[in-house]
mmCIF file of C-alpha atoms in Angstrom:
data_model
loop_
_atom_site.group_PDB
_atom_site.id
_atom_site.type_symbol
_atom_site.label_atom_id
_atom_site.label_comp_id
_atom_site.label_asym_id
_atom_site.label_seq_id
_atom_site.Cartn_x
_atom_site.Cartn_y
_atom_site.Cartn_z
ATOM 1 C CA UNK A 369 109.903 119.865 80.343
ATOM 2 C CA UNK A 370 112.693 117.893 81.974
ATOM 3 C CA UNK A 371 112.159 114.284 82.895
ATOM 4 C CA UNK A 372 112.276 114.108 86.721
ATOM 5 C CA UNK A 373 112.441 111.074 88.929
ATOM 6 C CA UNK A 374 109.059 110.655 90.630
ATOM 7 C CA UNK A 375 108.748 111.084 94.414
ATOM 8 C CA UNK A 376 107.740 107.422 94.588
ATOM 9 C CA UNK A 377 110.887 106.190 92.846
ATOM 10 C CA UNK A 378 113.187 108.552 94.747
ATOM 11 C CA UNK A 379 111.515 107.567 98.025
ATOM 12 C CA UNK A 380 111.799 103.891 97.135
ATOM 13 C CA UNK A 381 115.523 104.205 96.451
ATOM 14 C CA UNK A 382 116.166 106.216 99.616
ATOM 15 C CA UNK A 383 113.996 103.833 101.645
ATOM 16 C CA UNK A 384 115.956 100.840 100.383
ATOM 17 C CA UNK A 385 119.203 102.477 101.464
ATOM 18 C CA UNK A 386 117.801 103.463 104.870
ATOM 19 C CA UNK A 387 116.209 100.061 105.433
ATOM 20 C CA UNK A 388 119.385 98.178 104.636
ATOM 21 C CA UNK A 389 121.363 100.625 106.788
ATOM 22 C CA UNK A 390 118.926 100.026 109.655
ATOM 23 C CA UNK A 391 119.251 96.246 109.400
ATOM 24 C CA UNK A 392 123.051 96.443 109.204
ATOM 25 C CA UNK A 393 123.246 98.733 112.260
ATOM 26 C CA UNK A 394 120.825 96.500 114.167
ATOM 27 C CA UNK A 395 122.892 93.407 113.430
ATOM 28 C CA UNK A 396 126.160 95.149 114.334
ATOM 29 C CA UNK A 397 124.677 96.289 117.647
ATOM 30 C CA UNK A 398 123.271 92.781 118.190
ATOM 31 C CA UNK A 399 126.704 91.223 117.725
ATOM 32 C CA UNK A 400 128.378 93.783 120.022
ATOM 33 C CA UNK A 401 125.805 93.829 122.843
ATOM 34 C CA UNK A 402 122.218 92.665 122.279
ATOM 35 C CA UNK A 403 120.899 94.509 125.356
ATOM 36 C CA UNK A 404 121.723 97.796 123.620
ATOM 37 C CA UNK A 405 118.811 97.184 121.231
ATOM 38 C CA UNK A 406 116.328 98.212 123.962
ATOM 39 C CA UNK A 407 118.294 101.123 125.390
ATOM 40 C CA UNK A 408 116.899 104.610 125.082
ATOM 41 C CA UNK A 409 120.038 106.148 123.655
ATOM 42 C CA UNK A 410 120.151 103.572 120.836
ATOM 43 C CA UNK A 411 116.648 104.553 119.732
ATOM 44 C CA UNK A 412 117.521 108.242 119.985
ATOM 45 C CA UNK A 413 120.701 107.843 117.917
ATOM 46 C CA UNK A 414 118.829 105.846 115.264
ATOM 47 C CA UNK A 415 116.158 108.561 115.102
ATOM 48 C CA UNK A 416 118.778 111.275 114.592
ATOM 49 C CA UNK A 417 120.590 109.218 111.940
ATOM 50 C CA UNK A 418 117.346 108.573 110.046
ATOM 51 C CA UNK A 419 116.204 112.193 110.231
ATOM 52 C CA UNK A 420 119.603 113.389 109.026
ATOM 53 C CA UNK A 421 119.788 110.834 106.218
ATOM 54 C CA UNK A 422 116.237 111.558 105.045
ATOM 55 C CA UNK A 423 116.873 115.295 104.999
ATOM 56 C CA UNK A 424 120.080 114.699 103.053
ATOM 57 C CA UNK A 425 118.370 112.384 100.545
ATOM 58 C CA UNK A 426 115.445 114.793 100.268
ATOM 59 C CA UNK A 427 117.680 117.750 99.512
ATOM 60 C CA UNK A 428 119.551 115.672 96.926
ATOM 61 C CA UNK A 429 116.229 114.753 95.334
ATOM 62 C CA UNK A 430 115.130 118.389 95.370
ATOM 63 C CA UNK A 431 118.409 119.381 93.660
ATOM 64 C CA UNK A 432 117.799 116.735 90.992
ATOM 65 C CA UNK A 433 114.446 118.432 90.321
ATOM 66 C CA UNK A 434 116.069 121.793 89.674
ATOM 67 C CA UNK A 435 116.462 122.971 93.259
ATOM 68 C CA UNK A 436 112.766 123.523 93.967
ATOM 69 C CA UNK A 437 110.052 121.236 95.216
ATOM 70 C CA UNK A 438 106.549 121.760 96.555
ATOM 71 C CA UNK A 439 105.386 120.307 99.843
ATOM 72 C CA UNK A 440 103.333 117.500 98.223
ATOM 73 C CA UNK A 441 106.231 115.767 96.462
ATOM 74 C CA UNK A 442 108.471 116.335 99.500
ATOM 75 C CA UNK A 443 105.871 114.686 101.768
ATOM 76 C CA UNK A 444 105.385 111.797 99.310
ATOM 77 C CA UNK A 445 109.123 111.253 99.022
ATOM 78 C CA UNK A 446 109.546 111.201 102.817
ATOM 79 C CA UNK A 447 106.573 108.928 103.473
ATOM 80 C CA UNK A 448 107.546 106.375 100.807
ATOM 81 C CA UNK A 449 111.145 106.355 102.068
ATOM 82 C CA UNK A 450 110.015 105.786 105.671
ATOM 83 C CA UNK A 451 107.506 103.139 104.609
ATOM 84 C CA UNK A 452 110.076 101.142 102.624
ATOM 85 C CA UNK A 453 112.748 101.537 105.317
ATOM 86 C CA UNK A 454 110.234 100.432 107.954
ATOM 87 C CA UNK A 455 109.251 97.339 105.979
ATOM 88 C CA UNK A 456 112.865 96.315 105.472
ATOM 89 C CA UNK A 457 113.656 96.983 109.124
ATOM 90 C CA UNK A 458 110.650 94.892 110.221
ATOM 91 C CA UNK A 459 111.762 92.012 108.001
ATOM 92 C CA UNK A 460 115.288 92.218 109.416
ATOM 93 C CA UNK A 461 113.948 92.242 112.975
ATOM 94 C CA UNK A 462 111.648 89.288 112.297
ATOM 95 C CA UNK A 463 114.604 87.395 110.870
ATOM 96 C CA UNK A 464 116.732 88.231 113.905
ATOM 97 C CA UNK A 465 114.062 87.405 116.518
ATOM 98 C CA UNK A 466 112.586 84.289 114.906
ATOM 99 C CA UNK A 467 115.367 82.655 112.891
ATOM 100 C CA UNK A 468 118.830 83.830 113.904
ATOM 101 C CA UNK A 469 118.330 84.079 117.680
ATOM 102 C CA UNK A 470 114.894 82.973 118.939
ATOM 103 C CA UNK A 471 116.102 83.426 122.549
ATOM 104 C CA UNK A 472 116.856 87.127 121.964
ATOM 105 C CA UNK A 473 113.301 88.402 122.606
ATOM 106 C CA UNK A 474 113.413 86.918 126.116
ATOM 107 C CA UNK A 475 116.711 88.656 126.826
ATOM 108 C CA UNK A 476 115.403 91.952 125.452
ATOM 109 C CA UNK A 477 112.164 91.682 127.463
ATOM 110 C CA UNK A 478 114.101 91.236 130.703
ATOM 111 C CA UNK A 479 116.429 94.096 129.812
ATOM 112 C CA UNK A 480 113.527 96.413 128.974
ATOM 113 C CA UNK A 481 111.793 95.508 132.277
ATOM 114 C CA UNK A 482 115.028 96.232 134.145
ATOM 115 C CA UNK A 483 115.329 99.573 132.313
ATOM 116 C CA UNK A 484 111.736 100.503 133.146
ATOM 117 C CA UNK A 485 112.154 99.604 136.820
ATOM 118 C CA UNK A 486 115.439 101.540 137.015
ATOM 119 C CA UNK A 487 113.730 104.602 135.510
ATOM 120 C CA UNK A 488 110.839 104.279 137.943
ATOM 121 C CA UNK A 489 113.326 104.034 140.837
ATOM 122 C CA UNK A 490 114.878 107.332 139.748
ATOM 123 C CA UNK A 491 111.438 108.923 140.039
ATOM 124 C CA UNK A 492 110.683 107.128 143.300
ATOM 125 C CA UNK A 493 107.802 105.092 141.878
ATOM 126 C CA UNK A 494 109.319 101.610 141.721
ATOM 127 C CA UNK A 495 108.105 100.663 145.209
ATOM 128 C CA UNK A 496 104.497 100.975 144.067
ATOM 129 C CA UNK A 497 104.886 98.178 141.482
ATOM 130 C CA UNK A 498 103.435 94.819 142.415
ATOM 131 C CA UNK A 499 104.735 91.538 141.054
ATOM 132 C CA UNK A 500 101.482 91.224 139.050
ATOM 133 C CA UNK A 501 102.175 94.568 137.371
ATOM 134 C CA UNK A 502 105.718 93.502 136.545
ATOM 135 C CA UNK A 503 104.398 90.226 135.094
ATOM 136 C CA UNK A 504 101.896 92.200 133.015
ATOM 137 C CA UNK A 505 104.710 94.457 131.757
ATOM 138 C CA UNK A 506 106.697 91.334 130.872
ATOM 139 C CA UNK A 507 103.755 89.818 128.956
ATOM 140 C CA UNK A 508 103.136 93.058 127.051
ATOM 141 C CA UNK A 509 106.820 93.392 126.181
ATOM 142 C CA UNK A 510 106.986 89.740 125.071
ATOM 143 C CA UNK A 511 104.041 90.177 122.733
ATOM 144 C CA UNK A 512 105.892 92.973 120.910
ATOM 145 C CA UNK A 513 108.473 90.494 119.625
ATOM 146 C CA UNK A 514 105.994 88.132 117.951
ATOM 147 C CA UNK A 515 105.153 88.427 114.255
ATOM 148 C CA UNK A 516 101.662 89.674 115.168
ATOM 149 C CA UNK A 517 103.087 92.157 117.675
ATOM 150 C CA UNK A 518 105.570 93.469 115.139
ATOM 151 C CA UNK A 519 102.776 93.790 112.566
ATOM 152 C CA UNK A 520 100.681 95.828 115.007
ATOM 153 C CA UNK A 521 103.676 98.002 115.781
ATOM 154 C CA UNK A 522 104.251 98.578 112.074
ATOM 155 C CA UNK A 523 100.589 99.546 111.626
ATOM 156 C CA UNK A 524 100.924 102.153 114.370
ATOM 157 C CA UNK A 525 104.215 103.250 112.837
ATOM 158 C CA UNK A 526 102.407 104.244 109.641
ATOM 159 C CA UNK A 527 100.755 107.115 111.528
ATOM 160 C CA UNK A 528 104.094 108.105 113.027
ATOM 161 C CA UNK A 529 105.696 107.969 109.576
ATOM 162 C CA UNK A 530 102.982 110.274 108.230
ATOM 163 C CA UNK A 531 103.600 112.770 111.030
ATOM 164 C CA UNK A 532 107.378 112.648 110.541
ATOM 165 C CA UNK A 533 106.850 113.032 106.784
ATOM 166 C CA UNK A 534 104.875 116.214 107.419
ATOM 167 C CA UNK A 535 107.849 117.627 109.292
ATOM 168 C CA UNK A 536 110.384 116.396 106.737
ATOM 169 C CA UNK A 537 108.250 117.646 103.842
ATOM 170 C CA UNK A 538 108.237 121.118 105.398
ATOM 171 C CA UNK A 539 112.022 120.986 105.814
ATOM 172 C CA UNK A 540 112.773 119.633 102.323
ATOM 173 C CA UNK A 541 110.385 121.781 100.272
ATOM 174 C CA UNK A 542 111.677 124.928 98.651
ATOM 175 C CA UNK A 543 109.528 127.405 96.790
ATOM 176 C CA UNK A 544 110.778 129.152 93.655
ATOM 177 C CA UNK A 545 110.484 132.797 94.715
ATOM 178 C CA UNK A 546 111.216 133.997 91.189
ATOM 179 C CA UNK A 547 107.692 132.942 90.230
ATOM 180 C CA UNK A 548 106.165 135.373 92.760
ATOM 181 C CA UNK A 549 104.698 138.523 91.216
#
């Protein structure tokens, strides 16, 4: 039997690449316009880039295994890659928010509040917000930029990563139909 790279090792390598890519993109966007970090389109573009890259890496891994892969290894590969990329991204964000620019979370909180109010105005619901509700939104948004807040977010992200890995595993897997009788 051929010696294949394990899903863990392949996921680790892909996750390292994706994590570093995420940190680099985040820092580039930060240097261009920090407010972009809380815009909806930025998150959407990053999601598309990550999905595309993970599918590409997964198909490359499948090809290295002879062109076929069951769902289990495809899921494991995807989950490990997302886990590693998420950890690296969290470390990069913590570095950015706590060391490089400690004032950035305040700017991002205000920008995210402005974005939320603008969206509510489009739906005609902004008039119903009291100043207490806006202050509560501000406090909740501020807590997301602390180390504890980022840790909680990462914990929740593990469930999201598992769900995304289910989807990616289904996309990446390929059954050898020649084995069917």
